[in-house]
């Protein structure tokens, strides 16, 4: 449609150009109403709860007890945020969410490095080098990608115990990496598959070294897909609860587990403002990542290895 | 002296033989062109030489070395690819340098060679650009530069000009010939373009269906095609090929076309004495015909046929005459072509000693 308009305009006939413009505006109007209604509904659906959570976290408990959940805070206070971060109790420790936050960071970094490095090199080998049984291996990976964690949970506990990492930060990171490997490998493999054969042939004739070609030629071409995988993996690991609660030790649980304990186990009256603040604190890191690299994410999904 | 030879090469993909018992060798400093239609196995043969695919059977020698089992980087070759295959994230300089990464050279030597290639190919102003910032012709120069810096004894080209427009193609053709004259490497050059083959090669290997049909100098391939395939493939417009038979009369030999015309074959160098009535295919090159409606001194045959149309290709023109159920093409002066009218009966003469004869059954040259 746009293509047609462009060609018509290029033909230079004023009448045709005017018609095209009218047609385009009309079409936009018709559709845009439906789109606007839909978007507004979506926005409300997400925004109303967010509004409640945000305002509640900024209120004092007395105000909350009055029960007007849609009202703006009378006195704005960051007291609940401060308490949630520094002092809130989770189980018997009362050091706030910051413990869980740093645990999550310490889980995230090694699991990202481990899973992405492994998946990338495996994908590169499968896509661009002659690997024996590559087809079978790919099929197995494909199957593995559909196995839910619950099914292999007990064997995994046994394995991590034998390895001596059960209940440690490293244990959680390793399990995350293992679970992510099949999908990530398939993603990298499919991305690298589109690298023209001749570029690979040229590199093989020029250097012949698996690692040198990877580091100097392939890695620099992987920017787009790396962003995609990073976002996927950061969100996955950060938002995970099950792996953290199963494989994390007493003091090595991630932020989500920390949050859950805080909200459910606290004795006495529920401190809604603290709970809301804690929930928001937990949700902030992935949000920050989205805002920082979100636009690359879309570009990365749609772009191939070679531009122009 | 490096001499490249293929000995009894077999290559099959999943039981399907692409190349079967292929033998070919080329001397140092030669410019060998592998010429053939798309899908005939040219790239396969080149990749076997480069080591990018493994032979199913046979031996490849470069000089005194058996390279059949060697890794590509150890074969002492450099290659220019059809799609240029430049590394998209590296600058032009980076591309040239990476070409040397297997050689483990001292840094000054690398810099010296890169500068040398840049100068030779006039790409000095482009050295810090990315491939995506270059035009097709410039990319091709960089690709050639990346091959040249290796100082390899043998240079391989896989249809390097097929992505360029006609004018650039002519320019790059001259450029590659100049480089060959200056540096004198052994070149194996793959193309489906007969003009490239005829102009650049010192030797042409014409391939079809994985088999080398003829191996010889451009003149040999053009003047004495070894079989019907080569005869039909080389030359534009193509050679006129028409069925007929041998007729002997009072000591002379003649060919009789199935349409009835006769052509004297007394000057033809028969490999074996022909038999009376033997079925043959007679080939007549369009450019050997005399001017329309003008007598020539030593005519071997004469054709009086109605004109279908004329075609002008720049400096040349071709007339097409209805001949049996096909056409007879003959070169005409562009000035004369304008005067000929379709439907008009035209008489063209063919000179002695220029016809090509092939066995009708086997297609081999007689
Ligand atoms: N990797 C492969 N697997 C199966 N068949 C192949 C492969 N590569 C090439 N071929 C086949 O080999 C034949 C020759 O191909 P190629 O050498 O690329 O031809 P050319 O370069 O002369 O156009 C073609 O029929 C092609 O289908
Ligand atoms: Mg090819």
XYZ file of C-alpha atoms and ligand atoms in Angstrom:
702
model
C 0.000 0.000 0.000
C 2.698 2.473 1.027
C 4.836 1.161 -1.785
C 2.025 1.864 -4.199
C 1.585 5.394 -2.839
C 5.257 6.064 -3.252
C 5.300 4.873 -6.842
C 2.262 6.882 -7.661
C 3.710 9.985 -6.108
C 6.904 9.431 -8.011
C 4.951 9.373 -11.234
C 4.439 13.041 -10.573
C 0.757 13.364 -11.419
C -0.756 15.779 -8.917
C -4.197 14.260 -9.088
C -2.902 10.812 -8.366
C -0.802 12.129 -5.516
C -3.774 13.874 -3.914
C -5.922 10.797 -4.223
C -3.226 8.750 -2.610
C -2.993 11.153 0.299
C -6.738 11.169 0.853
C -6.883 7.428 0.693
C -4.077 7.051 3.166
C -5.630 9.446 5.701
C -9.012 7.777 5.473
C -7.487 4.327 5.983
C -5.519 5.521 8.969
C -8.620 7.039 10.595
C -10.672 3.901 10.288
C -8.021 1.688 11.699
C -6.614 4.068 14.241
C -9.839 4.239 16.235
C -9.872 0.502 16.789
C -6.189 0.512 17.594
C -6.580 3.413 20.022
C -9.445 1.738 21.872
C -7.495 -1.478 22.144
C -4.354 0.259 23.364
C -6.268 2.291 25.919
C -7.808 -0.841 27.350
C -4.449 -2.537 27.519
C -2.901 0.491 29.165
C -5.657 0.634 31.784
C -5.347 -3.065 32.444
C -1.675 -2.640 33.292
C -1.690 0.879 34.662
C -4.400 0.700 37.295
C -2.706 -2.003 39.385
C 0.636 -0.299 38.885
C -0.868 2.956 40.118
C -2.236 1.275 43.222
C 1.046 -0.473 43.988
C 3.052 2.692 43.475
C 0.825 4.961 45.577
C 0.436 2.401 48.343
C 4.201 2.050 48.623
C 4.426 5.797 49.184
C 1.776 5.954 51.917
C 1.980 5.423 55.657
C 0.215 2.440 57.225
C -2.445 4.678 58.889
C -3.465 6.034 55.551
C -3.658 2.547 54.079
C -5.909 1.378 56.900
C -8.472 4.002 55.845
C -8.982 1.769 52.844
C -9.033 4.298 50.019
C -6.737 2.441 47.701
C -7.180 4.798 44.730
C -6.448 7.974 46.682
C -3.107 9.720 46.324
C -0.943 9.693 49.461
C -1.618 12.602 51.833
C 1.908 12.554 53.107
C 4.410 11.264 50.570
C 7.049 9.137 52.218
C 9.842 6.811 51.164
C 9.816 5.221 54.591
C 8.419 1.897 53.293
C 11.030 1.738 50.519
C 13.820 2.334 52.961
C 12.434 -0.287 55.352
C 11.934 -2.862 52.596
C 15.484 -2.404 51.325
C 17.306 -2.287 54.663
C 15.318 -3.760 57.546
C 12.424 -5.976 56.506
C 12.493 -9.495 57.896
C 12.594 -12.556 55.773
C 12.512 -15.627 57.952
C 14.755 -14.948 60.936
C 17.107 -12.444 59.291
C 16.004 -8.841 59.244
C 18.376 -7.189 56.794
C 15.869 -6.258 54.120
C 15.777 -6.985 50.419
C 19.302 -5.816 49.735
C 20.586 -9.264 50.710
C 18.427 -10.885 48.055
C 19.322 -8.196 45.532
C 23.027 -8.828 45.828
C 22.466 -12.585 45.792
C 20.513 -12.207 42.560
C 23.319 -10.160 41.042
C 25.858 -12.757 42.137
C 23.709 -15.495 40.566
C 23.019 -13.516 37.417
C 26.578 -12.667 36.411
C 28.135 -16.145 36.411
C 25.021 -17.763 34.925
C 25.001 -15.231 32.087
C 28.677 -15.711 31.358
C 28.471 -19.478 31.592
C 25.306 -20.048 29.561
C 25.971 -17.484 26.852
C 29.600 -18.448 26.315
C 28.808 -22.137 26.108
C 25.735 -21.702 23.921
C 27.524 -19.308 21.600
C 30.535 -21.517 20.964
C 28.370 -24.621 20.590
C 26.046 -22.807 18.190
C 29.030 -21.551 16.206
C 30.506 -25.034 15.937
C 27.188 -26.607 14.962
C 26.366 -23.985 12.359
C 29.706 -23.349 10.698
C 31.990 -26.336 11.213
C 31.562 -29.903 10.233
C 30.547 -31.644 13.431
C 29.845 -35.360 13.516
C 26.266 -36.185 14.494
C 25.354 -32.507 14.353
C 21.831 -33.297 13.179
C 21.178 -35.748 15.997
C 22.637 -33.338 18.505
C 20.397 -30.543 17.275
C 17.364 -32.769 17.535
C 18.264 -33.672 21.115
C 18.733 -30.017 21.979
C 15.348 -29.310 20.474
C 13.769 -31.991 22.653
C 15.613 -30.764 25.742
C 14.290 -27.273 25.186
C 10.823 -28.596 26.016
C 11.684 -30.490 29.196
C 10.338 -28.560 32.197
C 12.535 -28.081 35.233
C 10.161 -29.974 37.528
C 10.824 -33.240 35.704
C 14.570 -33.215 36.236
C 14.539 -31.405 39.571
C 15.428 -34.356 41.807
C 18.243 -35.694 39.645
C 19.584 -32.151 39.399
C 19.564 -31.804 43.176
C 21.507 -35.045 43.446
C 23.983 -33.927 40.798
C 24.594 -30.512 42.315
C 25.028 -32.153 45.708
C 27.689 -34.491 44.358
C 29.382 -31.556 42.691
C 29.295 -29.802 46.051
C 27.515 -26.712 44.787
C 24.042 -27.445 46.127
C 22.801 -24.574 48.272
C 25.391 -22.119 46.964
C 25.247 -19.156 44.628
C 27.266 -21.154 42.104
C 24.747 -23.995 42.317
C 21.867 -21.742 41.353
C 23.935 -20.175 38.559
C 24.912 -23.572 37.155
C 21.327 -24.842 37.152
C 20.188 -21.699 35.375
C 22.906 -22.146 32.764
C 22.064 -25.795 32.179
C 18.361 -25.063 31.804
C 19.019 -22.245 29.342
C 21.591 -24.080 27.219
C 19.276 -25.879 24.728
C 17.264 -22.841 23.716
C 20.238 -20.487 23.664
C 22.299 -22.911 21.599
C 19.480 -23.248 19.078
C 19.128 -19.460 18.897
C 22.838 -18.945 18.261
C 23.009 -21.832 15.823
C 20.157 -20.464 13.740
C 21.681 -17.017 13.751
C 25.098 -18.259 12.651
C 23.547 -20.501 10.006
C 22.763 -17.363 8.006
C 26.377 -16.261 7.826
C 27.318 -16.775 4.166
C 29.296 -19.943 3.523
C 31.858 -18.020 1.495
C 32.806 -15.778 4.422
C 33.459 -18.867 6.479
C 35.422 -20.435 3.613
C 37.513 -17.293 3.279
C 38.238 -17.346 7.010
C 39.166 -21.017 6.894
C 41.631 -20.345 4.088
C 42.994 -17.240 5.819
C 43.385 -18.632 9.294
C 41.940 -22.075 9.791
C 41.807 -21.619 13.558
C 38.473 -22.381 15.230
C 39.062 -19.863 18.029
C 40.688 -17.132 16.000
C 37.835 -17.152 13.502
C 35.353 -17.110 16.358
C 36.936 -14.237 18.209
C 37.896 -12.069 15.258
C 35.169 -12.701 12.687
C 32.122 -14.296 14.251
C 31.970 -12.619 17.662
C 31.994 -9.094 16.208
C 29.067 -10.109 13.984
C 27.053 -11.340 16.967
C 26.105 -8.009 18.567
C 22.429 -8.170 17.646
C 21.804 -11.670 18.818
C 23.823 -11.115 21.996
C 21.490 -8.298 23.025
C 18.471 -10.506 22.424
C 19.894 -13.384 24.397
C 21.119 -11.130 27.195
C 17.668 -9.669 27.722
C 16.025 -13.084 27.568
C 18.452 -14.525 30.035
C 18.514 -11.570 32.453
C 14.727 -11.591 32.660
C 14.655 -15.348 33.035
C 17.188 -15.523 35.805
C 16.043 -12.428 37.648
C 12.382 -13.405 37.672
C 13.032 -17.025 38.554
C 11.658 -18.328 41.801
C 11.667 -22.099 41.528
C 15.374 -22.637 40.883
C 16.272 -20.101 43.534
C 14.066 -21.600 46.214
C 15.152 -25.158 45.391
C 18.865 -24.797 44.863
C 19.619 -21.657 46.893
C 20.962 -22.128 50.378
C 19.846 -20.414 53.530
C 21.671 -17.151 52.904
C 22.082 -17.424 49.168
C 18.530 -17.041 47.981
C 17.729 -14.644 45.167
C 15.656 -11.517 45.512
C 12.392 -13.170 44.428
C 12.615 -15.759 47.197
C 13.604 -13.035 49.609
C 10.524 -11.050 48.577
C 8.172 -14.004 48.897
C 9.417 -14.804 52.380
C 9.069 -11.193 53.402
C 5.497 -10.917 52.208
C 4.207 -14.268 53.449
C 6.144 -15.006 56.602
C 6.088 -11.633 58.354
C 4.232 -11.882 61.641
C 1.597 -9.498 62.945
C -0.274 -7.126 60.653
C 0.504 -7.055 56.960
C 2.582 -4.006 56.073
C 1.182 -3.346 52.638
C 3.339 -0.315 51.916
C 6.517 -2.276 52.621
C 5.293 -5.225 50.542
C 4.482 -2.986 47.596
C 7.809 -1.215 47.823
C 9.592 -4.546 47.972
C 7.698 -5.826 44.943
C 8.601 -2.718 42.997
C 12.235 -2.952 44.044
C 12.365 -6.508 42.746
C 10.821 -5.518 39.427
C 13.052 -2.525 38.787
C 16.263 -4.196 37.518
C 14.745 -5.930 34.449
C 12.837 -2.729 33.704
C 16.041 -0.723 33.736
C 17.589 -3.227 31.325
C 14.585 -2.955 28.984
C 14.775 0.797 28.906
C 18.499 0.750 28.284
C 18.673 -1.805 25.493
C 15.057 -2.349 24.466
C 15.455 -0.654 21.116
C 18.388 -2.900 20.260
C 16.274 -5.893 21.228
C 13.776 -5.279 18.442
C 16.557 -4.571 15.970
C 18.328 -7.732 17.081
C 15.325 -9.982 16.603
C 14.676 -8.766 13.089
C 18.244 -8.314 11.829
C 20.449 -11.073 10.498
C 24.191 -11.369 10.862
C 25.001 -9.264 7.844
C 23.807 -5.725 7.343
C 23.619 -3.983 3.972
C 57.965 -25.134 -10.149
C 54.423 -25.320 -8.743
C 52.331 -27.216 -11.125
C 48.787 -27.992 -10.154
C 47.437 -31.364 -11.054
C 44.279 -33.285 -10.377
C 44.724 -37.041 -10.665
C 41.741 -39.361 -10.989
C 39.520 -37.115 -8.911
C 36.171 -38.477 -7.810
C 33.742 -36.382 -5.835
C 30.318 -37.562 -4.815
C 27.637 -36.149 -2.589
C 25.549 -38.847 -0.971
C 26.153 -41.451 -3.671
C 25.701 -39.007 -6.535
C 28.924 -38.561 -8.485
C 29.525 -34.918 -9.354
C 33.045 -35.508 -10.690
C 34.178 -38.856 -11.987
C 37.809 -39.739 -12.680
C 38.806 -36.204 -13.583
C 42.360 -35.492 -14.673
C 43.767 -32.044 -15.300
C 47.089 -30.364 -14.861
C 48.329 -26.870 -15.387
C 51.870 -25.504 -15.446
C 53.423 -22.748 -13.397
C 52.370 -19.246 -14.375
C 49.471 -20.396 -16.479
C 46.055 -18.823 -16.390
C 43.664 -21.771 -16.399
C 39.998 -21.021 -16.869
C 37.412 -23.616 -15.927
C 34.529 -22.796 -18.219
C 31.131 -24.403 -18.213
C 27.446 -23.880 -17.611
C 26.056 -23.412 -14.124
C 25.972 -26.571 -12.039
C 28.622 -28.448 -14.013
C 30.963 -28.811 -11.040
C 33.384 -25.921 -11.480
C 33.051 -24.628 -7.926
C 33.244 -28.160 -6.617
C 36.547 -28.686 -8.423
C 37.922 -25.380 -7.158
C 36.845 -26.119 -3.587
C 38.577 -29.474 -3.793
C 41.778 -27.739 -4.806
C 41.346 -25.202 -2.006
C 40.668 -27.972 0.499
C 37.271 -26.588 1.455
C 35.730 -29.945 0.602
C 37.377 -33.352 0.651
C 37.850 -35.539 -2.383
C 36.032 -38.844 -2.397
C 38.934 -40.385 -4.272
C 42.007 -39.278 -6.172
C 45.007 -37.063 -5.571
C 45.724 -33.347 -5.846
C 49.309 -32.219 -6.325
C 50.734 -28.720 -6.067
C 54.317 -28.813 -7.264
C 55.912 -31.848 -5.682
C 53.531 -31.828 -2.711
C 50.552 -34.102 -2.348
C 48.062 -31.684 -0.776
C 45.048 -34.000 -0.815
C 45.000 -34.338 2.964
C 46.285 -30.877 3.912
C 44.255 -28.179 5.624
C 43.243 -25.264 3.379
C 45.601 -22.850 5.113
C 48.580 -25.122 4.558
C 48.146 -25.505 0.820
C 49.759 -22.207 -0.146
C 46.710 -20.927 -2.003
C 44.672 -17.774 -2.000
C 41.116 -17.471 -3.195
C 38.765 -14.760 -4.406
C 35.090 -15.553 -3.954
C 32.064 -14.740 -6.084
C 30.332 -12.796 -3.304
C 33.692 -11.225 -2.292
C 33.224 -12.740 1.204
C 34.790 -9.753 2.946
C 34.619 -9.775 6.741
C 31.826 -7.270 7.391
C 33.044 -6.083 10.780
C 36.637 -5.499 9.750
C 38.049 -2.485 7.942
C 39.663 -2.964 4.561
C 43.026 -3.009 6.300
C 41.726 -5.559 8.805
C 40.488 -7.735 5.965
C 43.878 -7.721 4.282
C 45.681 -8.409 7.560
C 43.454 -11.314 8.481
C 44.425 -12.877 5.177
C 47.907 -13.205 6.618
C 46.919 -14.569 9.998
C 47.874 -18.141 9.201
C 51.328 -17.065 8.046
C 52.679 -15.886 11.451
C 54.653 -13.031 9.911
C 56.437 -10.244 11.794
C 54.403 -7.083 12.102
C 56.559 -4.989 9.740
C 56.249 -7.605 7.023
C 52.460 -7.627 7.389
C 52.329 -3.838 7.150
C 54.666 -3.876 4.160
C 52.557 -6.403 2.264
C 49.284 -4.661 3.060
C 50.706 -1.359 1.788
C 52.039 -3.084 -1.299
C 48.649 -4.607 -2.130
C 46.835 -1.354 -1.389
C 49.089 0.472 -3.811
C 48.906 -2.207 -6.477
C 45.119 -2.191 -6.431
C 44.713 1.540 -5.805
C 42.638 1.079 -2.679
C 44.835 3.219 -0.408
C 42.109 5.827 0.287
C 39.698 3.070 1.334
C 41.858 1.343 3.899
C 39.874 2.402 6.962
C 36.405 1.831 5.528
C 34.107 -1.071 6.223
C 33.068 -3.338 3.311
C 29.502 -2.014 3.542
C 30.849 1.436 2.680
C 32.382 0.246 -0.590
C 30.959 -0.144 -4.080
C 30.916 -3.522 -5.802
C 34.047 -2.816 -7.802
C 35.901 -1.592 -4.731
C 34.877 -4.672 -2.773
C 36.203 -6.838 -5.565
C 39.536 -5.019 -5.441
C 39.750 -5.563 -1.692
C 38.918 -9.244 -2.137
C 41.701 -9.547 -4.697
C 44.036 -7.631 -2.385
C 43.266 -10.005 0.452
C 44.317 -12.882 -1.782
C 47.420 -11.135 -3.124
C 48.967 -10.242 0.260
C 49.512 -13.916 0.887
C 52.039 -14.110 -1.960
C 50.562 -17.475 -2.771
C 51.910 -19.420 -5.732
C 48.448 -20.338 -6.835
C 45.500 -17.953 -6.986
C 41.942 -19.233 -7.221
C 39.017 -17.216 -8.498
C 35.399 -18.360 -8.338
C 33.334 -16.290 -10.775
C 34.778 -13.096 -9.323
C 33.198 -10.736 -11.839
C 29.704 -12.120 -12.111
C 28.241 -9.620 -9.629
C 29.592 -6.567 -11.440
C 28.001 -4.529 -14.192
C 29.286 -4.898 -17.742
C 31.590 -1.891 -17.734
C 33.210 -2.723 -14.400
C 33.558 -6.302 -15.505
C 35.634 -5.270 -18.499
C 37.759 -3.023 -16.291
C 38.377 -5.699 -13.670
C 39.138 -8.224 -16.395
C 41.961 -6.040 -17.630
C 43.068 -5.461 -14.055
C 43.290 -9.171 -13.301
C 45.194 -9.760 -16.535
C 47.616 -6.951 -15.620
C 48.174 -8.521 -12.192
C 48.812 -11.883 -13.783
C 51.379 -10.349 -16.145
C 53.092 -8.479 -13.313
C 53.137 -11.155 -10.609
C 52.860 -14.243 -12.760
C 51.160 -16.594 -10.304
C 49.433 -19.754 -11.409
C 45.760 -18.900 -11.689
C 42.754 -21.186 -11.656
C 39.772 -19.125 -12.633
C 36.186 -20.369 -12.707
C 33.597 -18.732 -14.900
C 30.562 -19.444 -17.026
C 31.315 -16.420 -19.191
C 33.061 -17.410 -22.412
C 34.276 -13.886 -23.080
C 36.200 -13.911 -19.807
C 37.575 -17.310 -20.694
C 38.604 -16.358 -24.237
C 40.248 -13.092 -23.225
C 42.058 -14.067 -20.038
C 43.008 -17.715 -20.275
C 46.242 -19.236 -21.438
C 44.398 -22.552 -21.196
C 40.694 -23.306 -21.045
C 39.139 -26.423 -19.612
C 35.579 -26.623 -20.894
C 33.427 -28.589 -18.471
C 29.983 -30.075 -18.722
C 28.233 -32.465 -16.375
C 31.363 -32.894 -14.267
C 33.450 -33.978 -17.250
C 36.181 -31.980 -18.941
C 35.060 -31.751 -22.552
C 38.157 -30.103 -23.934
C 41.388 -28.736 -22.547
C 43.397 -26.389 -24.714
C 44.354 -22.833 -25.553
C 41.540 -20.393 -26.326
C 42.392 -20.637 -30.037
C 42.287 -24.425 -30.048
C 39.000 -24.488 -28.203
C 37.510 -21.981 -30.581
C 38.952 -23.174 -33.874
C 38.789 -26.918 -33.356
C 36.113 -27.739 -30.777
C 36.514 -31.327 -29.628
C 32.837 -32.153 -29.607
C 29.360 -30.837 -30.161
C 29.059 -29.466 -26.634
C 32.149 -27.293 -26.963
C 31.141 -26.254 -30.460
C 27.743 -25.102 -29.273
C 28.943 -23.549 -26.012
C 31.803 -21.404 -27.290
C 31.104 -18.523 -29.609
C 28.399 -15.865 -29.621
C 26.316 -15.963 -31.681
C 26.635 -19.726 -31.499
C 27.955 -21.945 -34.267
C 25.347 -23.187 -36.760
C 25.062 -26.931 -36.257
C 23.059 -28.938 -38.770
C 22.656 -32.652 -39.382
C 23.743 -34.115 -42.712
C 25.812 -36.879 -44.249
C 29.080 -37.441 -46.067
C 28.962 -37.749 -49.840
C 31.955 -38.771 -51.965
C 32.102 -37.854 -55.630
C 34.953 -37.899 -58.156
C 37.730 -37.973 -55.559
C 36.338 -35.176 -53.434
C 34.434 -35.211 -50.136
C 31.343 -33.154 -49.508
C 28.782 -32.761 -46.789
C 25.114 -32.799 -47.676
C 22.785 -31.076 -45.222
C 19.434 -32.645 -44.462
C 17.958 -29.536 -46.097
C 19.744 -30.368 -49.354
C 22.600 -27.854 -49.552
C 26.090 -29.176 -50.207
C 29.370 -28.034 -48.759
C 32.802 -28.996 -50.066
C 34.978 -30.628 -47.407
C 38.153 -31.286 -49.425
C 40.206 -29.047 -47.109
C 38.926 -30.603 -43.902
C 41.613 -32.347 -41.818
C 39.858 -35.652 -41.162
C 41.295 -37.663 -38.284
C 40.138 -40.786 -40.115
C 38.991 -41.221 -43.706
C 35.218 -40.640 -43.743
C 32.778 -43.191 -45.037
C 30.249 -42.567 -47.761
C 26.847 -41.726 -46.278
C 28.120 -41.437 -42.699
C 25.747 -39.296 -40.619
C 27.459 -36.156 -39.360
C 26.755 -32.795 -37.801
C 28.284 -29.916 -39.715
C 29.197 -26.735 -37.855
C 29.535 -23.336 -39.520
C 30.616 -20.259 -37.542
C 28.485 -17.205 -38.316
C 31.482 -14.918 -38.810
C 32.964 -17.063 -41.607
C 30.114 -16.353 -44.011
C 30.721 -13.889 -46.803
C 28.735 -10.690 -47.221
C 25.090 -11.194 -48.266
C 24.475 -11.515 -51.996
C 28.179 -11.115 -52.804
C 30.267 -13.874 -54.377
C 33.430 -15.029 -52.625
C 36.422 -16.568 -54.360
C 36.785 -19.896 -52.591
C 33.219 -20.745 -51.642
C 32.659 -24.237 -50.269
C 28.935 -23.868 -50.168
C 26.212 -21.382 -50.862
C 22.899 -20.868 -49.091
C 19.876 -19.106 -50.548
C 17.404 -18.613 -47.763
C 14.743 -16.121 -46.650
C 15.755 -13.655 -43.948
C 13.924 -13.867 -40.631
C 15.416 -10.859 -38.911
C 18.659 -9.029 -38.218
C 20.124 -8.208 -34.867
C 22.600 -5.476 -34.098
C 24.987 -5.782 -31.176
C 27.056 -2.609 -31.167
C 29.941 -3.058 -33.563
C 28.471 -6.212 -35.077
C 25.277 -7.403 -36.652
C 23.888 -10.859 -37.299
C 21.376 -11.993 -39.869
C 19.115 -14.959 -39.173
C 17.844 -16.957 -42.158
C 15.134 -19.624 -42.133
C 16.939 -22.902 -42.655
C 14.905 -26.092 -42.505
C 13.212 -26.138 -39.123
C 15.899 -23.892 -37.613
C 17.843 -20.754 -38.294
C 21.154 -20.000 -39.927
C 23.002 -17.104 -38.377
C 25.666 -15.189 -40.273
C 27.631 -12.081 -39.471
C 26.908 -9.008 -41.580
C 28.338 -5.521 -41.669
C 26.056 -3.312 -39.575
C 25.697 -1.018 -42.582
C 24.487 -3.906 -44.785
C 22.181 -5.199 -42.078
C 20.087 -2.037 -42.256
C 19.423 -2.662 -45.954
C 18.169 -6.224 -45.577
C 14.409 -6.752 -45.353
C 12.768 -9.647 -43.506
C 11.327 -12.199 -45.918
C 13.802 -11.219 -48.622
C 15.742 -14.149 -50.080
C 19.435 -13.816 -49.344
C 22.410 -15.671 -50.646
C 25.424 -16.207 -48.397
C 28.560 -18.161 -49.202
C 30.709 -20.189 -46.814
C 34.474 -20.389 -47.497
C 36.613 -23.507 -47.768
C 38.518 -24.993 -44.846
C 36.389 -23.445 -42.101
C 33.698 -26.035 -41.473
C 33.626 -28.254 -38.368
C 32.517 -31.861 -38.573
C 31.192 -34.043 -35.795
C 30.084 -37.626 -35.642
C 26.306 -37.547 -35.381
C 26.132 -40.460 -32.942
C 28.960 -39.705 -30.503
C 29.196 -35.940 -30.989
C 32.977 -36.200 -31.253
C 34.958 -34.198 -33.779
C 35.838 -36.121 -36.946
N 27.204 -29.682 -0.678
C 26.598 -30.266 -1.713
N 25.745 -31.297 -1.535
C 25.133 -31.890 -2.583
N 25.297 -31.528 -3.853
C 26.118 -30.502 -4.124
C 26.815 -29.803 -3.071
N 27.563 -28.833 -3.641
C 27.340 -28.908 -4.958
N 26.484 -29.900 -5.257
C 26.034 -30.287 -6.608
O 27.147 -30.397 -7.425
C 26.903 -29.912 -8.717
C 27.968 -28.936 -9.120
O 27.874 -27.792 -8.326
P 28.902 -26.596 -8.474
O 30.275 -27.122 -8.414
O 28.535 -25.563 -7.470
O 28.576 -26.053 -9.928
P 29.109 -24.753 -10.660
O 30.042 -24.031 -9.752
O 29.757 -25.257 -11.902
O 27.891 -23.939 -10.994
C 25.511 -29.308 -8.695
O 24.650 -30.204 -9.341
C 25.184 -29.212 -7.239
O 23.822 -29.458 -7.043
Mg 29.819 -22.045 -8.943
